[in-house]
Short mmCIF file of C-alpha atoms and ligand atoms in Angstrom, two decimals:
data_model
loop_
_atom_site.label_atom_id
_atom_site.label_comp_id
_atom_site.label_asym_id
_atom_site.label_seq_id
_atom_site.Cartn_x
_atom_site.Cartn_y
_atom_site.Cartn_z
CA MET A 91 -40.44 -21.69 -9.54
CA LEU A 92 -37.75 -24.34 -10.22
CA SER A 93 -39.33 -27.78 -11.01
CA ARG A 94 -37.89 -30.74 -9.49
CA LYS A 95 -36.50 -31.90 -13.04
CA GLU A 96 -34.50 -28.65 -13.39
CA ILE A 97 -33.18 -28.96 -9.84
CA THR A 98 -32.14 -32.44 -10.33
CA GLU A 99 -30.24 -31.48 -13.66
CA ILE A 100 -28.54 -28.63 -11.80
CA LEU A 101 -27.37 -30.89 -9.03
CA LEU A 102 -25.96 -33.16 -11.96
CA CYS A 103 -24.54 -30.32 -13.94
CA LYS A 104 -20.72 -30.07 -14.13
CA GLU A 105 -20.47 -27.00 -16.13
CA PRO A 106 -18.40 -24.44 -14.22
CA GLU A 107 -20.10 -21.31 -15.95
CA LEU A 108 -23.68 -22.55 -15.23
CA ILE A 109 -22.87 -23.55 -11.64
CA SER A 110 -21.04 -19.95 -11.11
CA ASP A 111 -24.38 -18.26 -12.50
CA LEU A 112 -26.46 -20.28 -10.00
CA HIS A 113 -24.45 -19.08 -7.02
CA LYS A 114 -24.48 -15.44 -8.50
CA ARG A 115 -28.30 -15.61 -8.86
CA ALA A 116 -28.39 -16.88 -5.20
CA LEU A 117 -26.11 -14.35 -3.71
CA TYR A 118 -28.14 -11.45 -5.51
CA LEU A 119 -31.47 -12.77 -4.23
CA LYS A 120 -29.98 -12.84 -0.51
CA LEU A 121 -28.64 -9.37 -0.93
CA ASN A 122 -31.95 -7.96 -2.08
CA THR A 123 -34.29 -10.16 -0.03
CA ILE A 124 -32.35 -10.05 3.50
CA GLY A 125 -29.49 -7.76 2.78
CA PRO A 126 -25.50 -8.31 3.13
CA LYS A 127 -24.89 -9.22 6.56
CA VAL A 128 -23.82 -12.54 7.98
CA TYR A 129 -24.65 -13.27 11.72
CA LEU A 130 -22.76 -15.07 13.95
CA ARG A 131 -23.74 -18.05 16.51
CA GLY A 132 -20.92 -18.89 18.99
CA LEU A 133 -20.80 -22.70 19.02
CA ILE A 134 -20.54 -24.28 22.30
CA GLU A 135 -20.24 -28.22 22.29
CA ILE A 136 -21.14 -28.88 25.92
CA SER A 137 -20.89 -32.80 25.69
CA ASN A 138 -20.01 -35.75 23.34
CA ILE A 139 -22.06 -38.15 25.47
CA CYS A 140 -24.93 -39.30 23.52
CA ARG A 141 -27.56 -41.98 23.97
CA LYS A 142 -28.10 -42.38 20.24
CA ASN A 143 -26.08 -44.49 17.82
CA CYS A 144 -26.39 -42.91 14.43
CA LEU A 145 -24.26 -44.98 11.84
CA TYR A 146 -22.23 -42.00 10.48
CA CYS A 147 -21.33 -40.08 13.61
CA GLY A 148 -17.98 -40.19 15.58
CA ILE A 149 -19.53 -39.62 18.86
CA ARG A 150 -22.30 -42.14 18.43
CA SER A 151 -22.81 -44.32 21.85
CA GLY A 152 -21.37 -47.43 20.16
CA ASN A 153 -17.99 -45.63 19.41
CA THR A 154 -15.59 -46.84 22.44
CA LEU A 155 -12.63 -45.23 20.93
CA CYS A 156 -14.31 -41.89 21.67
CA GLU A 157 -13.04 -40.16 24.91
CA ARG A 158 -16.00 -38.82 26.52
CA TYR A 159 -16.27 -35.28 28.05
CA THR A 160 -18.95 -32.88 29.68
CA LEU A 161 -18.18 -29.00 30.28
CA THR A 162 -19.07 -27.78 33.54
CA ASP A 163 -21.64 -24.95 34.17
CA GLU A 164 -18.78 -22.70 34.65
CA GLU A 165 -17.08 -23.64 31.53
CA ILE A 166 -20.21 -23.13 29.39
CA LEU A 167 -20.94 -19.89 30.94
CA LEU A 168 -17.40 -18.61 30.28
CA CYS A 169 -17.94 -19.85 26.66
CA ALA A 170 -20.92 -17.72 26.42
CA GLU A 171 -19.43 -14.79 28.01
CA HIS A 172 -16.44 -14.93 25.47
CA ALA A 173 -19.23 -15.15 22.66
CA TYR A 174 -20.71 -12.12 24.01
CA ALA A 175 -17.45 -10.08 24.53
CA ALA A 176 -16.64 -10.99 20.80
CA GLY A 177 -19.83 -9.27 19.63
CA TYR A 178 -21.50 -12.64 18.59
CA GLY A 179 -25.37 -11.94 18.96
CA SER A 180 -26.15 -15.47 19.81
CA VAL A 181 -24.92 -18.88 21.00
CA THR A 182 -25.68 -22.28 19.98
CA ILE A 183 -25.59 -24.98 22.72
CA GLN A 184 -25.09 -28.23 21.06
CA GLY A 185 -24.24 -31.68 22.38
CA GLY A 186 -24.98 -35.38 22.34
CA GLU A 187 -28.76 -36.37 22.97
CA ARG A 188 -29.48 -37.19 26.65
CA THR A 189 -33.20 -37.29 27.84
CA ASP A 190 -32.68 -37.98 31.71
CA PRO A 191 -34.05 -35.29 33.93
CA LYS A 192 -30.60 -34.60 35.49
CA PHE A 193 -29.49 -33.35 31.92
CA THR A 194 -32.68 -31.59 31.09
CA ASP A 195 -32.92 -29.82 34.16
CA ARG A 196 -29.56 -28.65 33.93
CA ILE A 197 -30.13 -27.24 30.33
CA THR A 198 -33.24 -25.41 31.90
CA SER A 199 -30.87 -23.83 34.54
CA LEU A 200 -27.97 -23.21 32.11
CA VAL A 201 -30.31 -21.27 29.62
CA ARG A 202 -31.68 -19.05 32.51
CA ARG A 203 -27.97 -18.32 33.40
CA VAL A 204 -27.03 -17.68 29.81
CA LYS A 205 -29.79 -15.26 29.54
CA LEU A 206 -28.39 -12.98 32.41
CA ILE A 207 -25.40 -12.40 30.47
CA GLY A 208 -25.57 -8.77 29.17
CA ASN A 209 -29.31 -8.67 30.54
CA GLY A 210 -30.81 -10.96 27.92
CA ALA A 211 -28.35 -9.76 25.02
CA LEU A 212 -27.62 -13.17 23.76
CA GLY A 213 -29.90 -15.08 21.48
CA ILE A 214 -30.04 -18.77 22.31
CA THR A 215 -30.19 -21.88 19.87
CA LEU A 216 -30.10 -25.28 21.31
CA SER A 217 -29.28 -28.42 19.18
CA LEU A 218 -29.67 -31.20 21.68
CA GLY A 219 -31.64 -33.76 19.79
CA GLU A 220 -34.99 -35.26 20.24
CA GLN A 221 -36.85 -34.40 23.58
CA SER A 222 -40.61 -34.53 24.83
CA ALA A 223 -42.57 -31.65 24.13
CA GLU A 224 -42.65 -30.80 27.87
CA VAL A 225 -38.92 -30.59 27.86
CA TYR A 226 -38.75 -28.43 24.63
CA LYS A 227 -41.38 -26.02 26.27
CA GLU A 228 -39.60 -25.81 29.40
CA TRP A 229 -36.26 -24.79 27.70
CA PHE A 230 -38.30 -22.48 25.51
CA ASP A 231 -39.82 -20.81 28.74
CA ALA A 232 -36.28 -20.67 29.97
CA GLY A 233 -35.24 -18.22 27.10
CA ALA A 234 -34.07 -20.41 24.11
CA HIS A 235 -35.89 -19.19 21.10
CA ARG A 236 -34.17 -21.10 18.22
CA TYR A 237 -33.75 -24.90 17.89
CA LEU A 238 -31.75 -26.93 15.43
CA LEU A 239 -32.76 -30.43 14.71
CA ARG A 240 -32.01 -31.99 11.07
CA ILE A 241 -34.10 -34.56 9.69
CA GLU A 242 -30.80 -35.89 8.30
CA ALA A 243 -32.51 -37.32 5.17
CA SER A 244 -36.12 -36.56 4.29
CA ASP A 245 -36.46 -39.92 2.55
CA PRO A 246 -37.46 -42.49 5.13
CA ASP A 247 -35.92 -45.25 3.39
CA LEU A 248 -32.48 -43.46 3.22
CA PHE A 249 -33.04 -42.14 6.97
CA ARG A 250 -33.43 -45.93 7.76
CA LYS A 251 -30.30 -46.82 6.21
CA ILE A 252 -28.34 -44.48 7.93
CA HIS A 253 -29.71 -45.04 11.49
CA PRO A 254 -29.59 -48.60 13.43
CA ASP A 255 -32.98 -50.33 13.83
CA ASP A 256 -32.87 -50.34 17.71
CA GLY A 257 -36.07 -48.56 18.64
CA HIS A 258 -34.09 -45.16 19.19
CA HIS A 259 -34.07 -43.88 15.73
CA SER A 260 -37.38 -43.37 14.34
CA TYR A 261 -37.95 -41.18 11.38
CA ASP A 262 -41.78 -40.27 12.49
CA ARG A 263 -40.37 -39.44 16.06
CA ARG A 264 -38.15 -37.10 14.39
CA ILE A 265 -40.93 -35.55 12.44
CA LYS A 266 -43.14 -35.29 15.58
CA ALA A 267 -40.19 -33.65 17.28
CA LEU A 268 -39.77 -31.00 14.61
CA MET A 269 -43.58 -30.45 14.82
CA ASP A 270 -43.55 -29.96 18.59
CA LEU A 271 -40.84 -27.36 18.26
CA LYS A 272 -42.52 -25.34 15.76
CA SER A 273 -45.86 -25.38 17.63
CA ILE A 274 -44.04 -24.33 20.89
CA GLY A 275 -43.00 -21.34 19.06
CA TYR A 276 -39.19 -21.90 18.45
CA GLN A 277 -37.56 -20.66 15.23
CA THR A 278 -37.04 -24.34 14.18
CA GLY A 279 -34.08 -25.11 12.05
CA SER A 280 -33.64 -28.42 10.15
CA GLY A 281 -31.37 -29.61 7.58
CA VAL A 282 -29.85 -32.67 5.84
CA MET A 283 -26.54 -34.28 5.18
CA ILE A 284 -25.16 -33.99 1.55
CA GLY A 285 -23.33 -36.67 -0.41
CA LEU A 286 -24.35 -39.67 1.85
CA PRO A 287 -24.06 -43.46 0.74
CA TRP A 288 -27.29 -44.40 -0.99
CA GLN A 289 -28.21 -40.76 -1.94
CA ASN A 290 -28.86 -39.59 -5.33
CA ALA A 291 -29.70 -36.09 -6.95
CA GLU A 292 -33.26 -36.94 -6.97
CA ASP A 293 -33.06 -37.52 -3.18
CA LEU A 294 -31.56 -34.24 -2.78
CA ALA A 295 -34.03 -32.30 -4.94
CA SER A 296 -36.61 -34.10 -2.76
CA ASP A 297 -34.68 -32.77 0.54
CA LEU A 298 -35.24 -29.28 -0.95
CA PHE A 299 -38.84 -29.50 -1.32
CA PHE A 300 -39.09 -31.05 2.12
CA MET A 301 -37.42 -28.22 3.59
CA LYS A 302 -39.70 -25.66 1.62
CA GLU A 303 -42.73 -27.54 2.53
CA MET A 304 -41.98 -27.80 6.08
CA ASP A 305 -41.48 -24.04 6.11
CA PHE A 306 -38.47 -23.84 8.20
CA PRO A 307 -37.10 -20.54 8.81
CA MET A 308 -33.73 -21.73 9.06
CA ILE A 309 -31.53 -24.47 7.74
CA GLY A 310 -28.42 -25.94 8.34
CA MET A 311 -27.25 -28.49 5.76
CA GLY A 312 -23.87 -29.68 5.10
CA PRO A 313 -21.60 -32.17 3.53
CA TYR A 314 -21.31 -35.84 4.88
CA VAL A 315 -17.67 -36.30 6.12
CA PRO A 316 -16.80 -39.76 6.84
CA HIS A 317 -15.39 -40.68 10.30
CA ASP A 318 -13.21 -43.71 10.63
CA ASP A 319 -14.67 -45.43 13.57
CA THR A 320 -18.44 -45.49 12.41
CA PRO A 321 -20.23 -48.46 11.05
CA ILE A 322 -20.92 -46.60 7.57
CA THR A 323 -17.09 -46.04 7.04
CA ILE A 324 -16.11 -49.43 8.23
CA ARG A 325 -18.62 -51.21 6.05
CA ALA A 326 -17.67 -49.14 3.11
CA ALA A 327 -14.02 -50.38 3.30
CA SER A 328 -15.10 -53.90 2.30
CA ASP A 329 -18.36 -53.39 0.43
CA PRO A 330 -17.85 -51.85 -3.12
CA GLU A 331 -21.62 -51.20 -3.21
CA ILE A 332 -21.28 -48.32 -0.65
CA THR A 333 -19.85 -45.50 -2.30
CA PHE A 334 -20.48 -41.58 -1.97
CA PRO A 335 -19.10 -38.70 -3.98
CA SER A 336 -15.42 -37.45 -3.86
CA VAL A 337 -14.59 -34.41 -1.62
CA THR A 338 -14.81 -32.14 -4.85
CA ASP A 339 -18.27 -33.44 -5.60
CA ARG A 340 -19.58 -33.21 -1.97
CA LEU A 341 -18.23 -29.59 -1.78
CA ASP A 342 -19.84 -28.70 -5.11
CA LEU A 343 -23.15 -30.35 -4.23
CA SER A 344 -23.38 -28.60 -0.71
CA LEU A 345 -22.61 -25.11 -2.53
CA LYS A 346 -25.40 -25.88 -5.04
CA MET A 347 -27.93 -27.10 -2.38
CA ILE A 348 -27.40 -23.84 -0.67
CA SER A 349 -27.99 -21.65 -3.77
CA LEU A 350 -31.03 -23.69 -4.72
CA LEU A 351 -32.50 -23.36 -1.36
CA ARG A 352 -32.02 -19.69 -1.32
CA ILE A 353 -33.66 -19.46 -4.79
CA LEU A 354 -36.72 -21.56 -3.46
CA VAL A 355 -37.08 -19.81 -0.23
CA PRO A 356 -35.28 -16.41 -0.30
CA ASP A 357 -35.74 -14.92 3.07
CA ILE A 358 -34.70 -17.69 5.37
CA ASN A 359 -31.63 -17.98 7.39
CA ILE A 360 -29.15 -20.50 5.82
CA ALA A 361 -25.93 -21.69 7.84
CA ALA A 362 -22.53 -22.01 6.10
CA SER A 363 -21.90 -25.40 7.84
CA THR A 364 -18.77 -25.86 9.71
CA ALA A 365 -18.37 -29.32 8.09
CA LEU A 366 -17.77 -27.70 4.86
CA GLU A 367 -14.44 -26.29 6.37
CA ALA A 368 -13.21 -30.07 6.58
CA LEU A 369 -13.53 -30.24 2.87
CA HIS A 370 -12.14 -27.03 1.96
CA PRO A 371 -10.29 -24.10 3.94
CA LYS A 372 -12.62 -21.56 2.45
CA GLY A 373 -15.69 -23.70 2.60
CA ARG A 374 -17.49 -21.29 4.77
CA ILE A 375 -16.78 -18.27 2.55
CA MET A 376 -17.71 -20.16 -0.51
CA ALA A 377 -21.16 -20.93 1.12
CA ILE A 378 -21.68 -17.17 1.93
CA ASN A 379 -20.94 -16.46 -1.64
CA ALA A 380 -23.21 -19.16 -2.79
CA GLY A 381 -26.11 -17.78 -0.46
CA ALA A 382 -25.60 -18.73 3.12
CA ASN A 383 -25.98 -15.76 5.69
CA ILE A 384 -25.09 -17.61 9.06
CA VAL A 385 -21.72 -18.67 10.43
CA MET A 386 -21.22 -20.56 13.87
CA PRO A 387 -17.73 -19.92 15.21
CA ASN A 388 -16.57 -22.66 17.44
CA VAL A 389 -16.12 -21.13 21.00
CA THR A 390 -15.69 -24.43 22.93
CA PRO A 391 -12.48 -24.77 24.74
CA ALA A 392 -9.54 -26.29 22.37
CA ASP A 393 -8.84 -29.30 24.91
CA TYR A 394 -12.56 -30.52 24.50
CA ARG A 395 -12.97 -29.49 20.99
CA LYS A 396 -10.67 -32.27 19.76
CA ASN A 397 -13.01 -34.86 21.36
CA TYR A 398 -16.10 -33.60 19.66
CA ASN A 399 -15.64 -35.36 16.40
CA LEU A 400 -19.02 -35.73 14.72
CA TYR A 401 -16.96 -36.29 11.64
CA ASP A 402 -13.29 -36.30 10.56
CA ARG A 403 -12.16 -32.83 11.24
CA LYS A 404 -8.47 -32.83 11.52
CA ALA A 405 -8.51 -30.02 9.03
CA ILE A 406 -10.33 -27.52 11.16
CA LEU A 407 -9.15 -28.07 14.74
CA LEU A 408 -7.30 -24.80 14.65
CA GLU A 409 -10.26 -22.97 13.45
CA ASP A 410 -9.36 -19.36 11.88
CA LEU A 411 -12.68 -17.75 11.13
CA ASN A 412 -11.43 -15.98 7.99
CA LEU A 413 -14.43 -14.18 6.42
CA GLY A 414 -12.43 -11.45 4.67
CA GLU A 415 -14.69 -8.66 3.35
CA VAL A 416 -17.86 -10.03 4.61
CA GLU A 417 -20.12 -7.55 6.66
CA ILE A 418 -20.97 -8.97 10.02
CA GLY A 419 -24.05 -8.47 12.06
CA PHE A 420 -22.11 -7.82 15.35
CA GLY A 421 -24.09 -7.85 18.39
CA GLU A 422 -27.34 -8.65 16.66
CA TRP A 423 -29.59 -11.86 16.99
CA GLY A 424 -30.29 -12.03 13.22
CA ASP A 425 -33.48 -13.84 13.44
CA SER A 426 -34.99 -15.34 10.35
CA LEU A 427 -36.95 -12.76 8.32
CA HIS A 428 -39.24 -15.76 7.24
CA PHE A 429 -39.93 -16.41 10.90
CA LYS A 430 -40.98 -12.79 11.62
CA LYS A 431 -43.38 -12.66 8.74
CA VAL A 432 -45.16 -16.03 9.60
N1 SAH B 610 -26.91 -34.75 18.64
C1 SAH B 610 -27.78 -33.44 18.15
C2 SAH B 610 -26.77 -32.40 18.04
C3 SAH B 610 -25.30 -32.77 17.58
S1 SAH B 610 -25.12 -33.76 16.02
C4 SAH B 610 -28.33 -34.00 17.02
O1 SAH B 610 -28.07 -35.16 16.48
O2 SAH B 610 -29.47 -33.34 16.50
C5 SAH B 610 -25.25 -32.50 14.95
C6 SAH B 610 -25.22 -32.80 13.55
O3 SAH B 610 -24.00 -33.28 12.99
C7 SAH B 610 -26.07 -33.82 13.29
O4 SAH B 610 -27.46 -33.38 12.79
C8 SAH B 610 -25.66 -34.43 11.95
O5 SAH B 610 -26.13 -34.00 10.58
C9 SAH B 610 -24.06 -33.96 11.74
N2 SAH B 610 -23.09 -34.92 11.73
C10 SAH B 610 -23.09 -36.18 12.46
N3 SAH B 610 -22.12 -37.05 11.84
C11 SAH B 610 -21.57 -36.34 10.60
C12 SAH B 610 -20.76 -36.66 9.70
N4 SAH B 610 -20.28 -37.82 9.72
N5 SAH B 610 -20.78 -35.88 8.66
C13 SAH B 610 -21.62 -34.65 8.38
N6 SAH B 610 -22.17 -34.35 9.44
C14 SAH B 610 -22.51 -35.08 10.61
FE1 SF4 B 611 -25.66 -38.35 18.77
FE2 SF4 B 611 -26.29 -36.45 17.25
FE3 SF4 B 611 -24.19 -37.95 16.59
FE4 SF4 B 611 -26.63 -39.10 16.25
S1 SF4 B 611 -25.62 -37.16 15.23
S2 SF4 B 611 -24.90 -39.91 17.36
S3 SF4 B 611 -27.77 -37.86 17.83
S4 SF4 B 611 -24.54 -36.59 18.44
#
């Protein structure tokens, strides 16, 4: 097993040959453990209305420059039907966090309706933030079977630095939500942002051990991509103390993190995060070659997509899923082998 010290050294290493060997080792392990297929989750960004105010996120409630939207039930179902028709085995329903009963009830009914498409053919992943255990259970009973909730930063101090201290952003509550999801029976996915201000190689090594020890069957981690209208970016413009790695370094770090995680836990599902594509047009294929096995093609209508700016993603508004020679698991759920074993 790789030690914390070795992992930190690899994260700091700038030798192209050693980095390429790392990716090859992870790819080899993936092919031999879970096989060559990449599974798709059609991503439906249902709304950019959020009650939270994360200091890095473009759709945070405090951003008055963000034009808000919510898809109708019919639009969401149409997206899911498109995903089904395109042979995507699953959909991911993602959006800003809302906890009012009008919203949570609506999600329950939507999950039931998506389940009717193709007679239960589509796997459903939800990514709708922190909710009560009762709400998570209700959505699970309605037919959702996977949930994505990143810890964002596994170090409580770093978590505190990137979230406002307003009573709505608690590390402990996030951990509790993750535990609730697991005990209800969801395939629970988490992850972190890579290349954040105040984050160093030791923090990233700790993130990897956190993800392993929490035994998550799926992980989605991706680079931090600054958004102009967020407190972190605004403060960084006048505070020389707030720095973060260059585009190239964030890309390299993200790919290394994927490979290292694949080596630490070979049989989990690891997403090639969409944010990678904001850094490099081939970001996701690079991630697949570094050990990732999940891609989330965006199926949100283009008119709305331009307003779901978690980060600056001008580069990927015209998304072209160019996966080249990769073998795709069309029509398959592609559940985590790790979860099946537990
Ligand atoms: N509101 C839900 C789901 C939508 S946000 C939630 O927070 O879980 C989905 C993910 O987008 C977050 O987990 C966060 O890691 C990521 N994100 C937000 N702003 C980002 C940024 N500036 N750069 C990279 N990722 C970002
Ligand atoms: Fe809301 Fe998620 Fe953005 Fe935080 S990261 S502000 S919870 S959409």
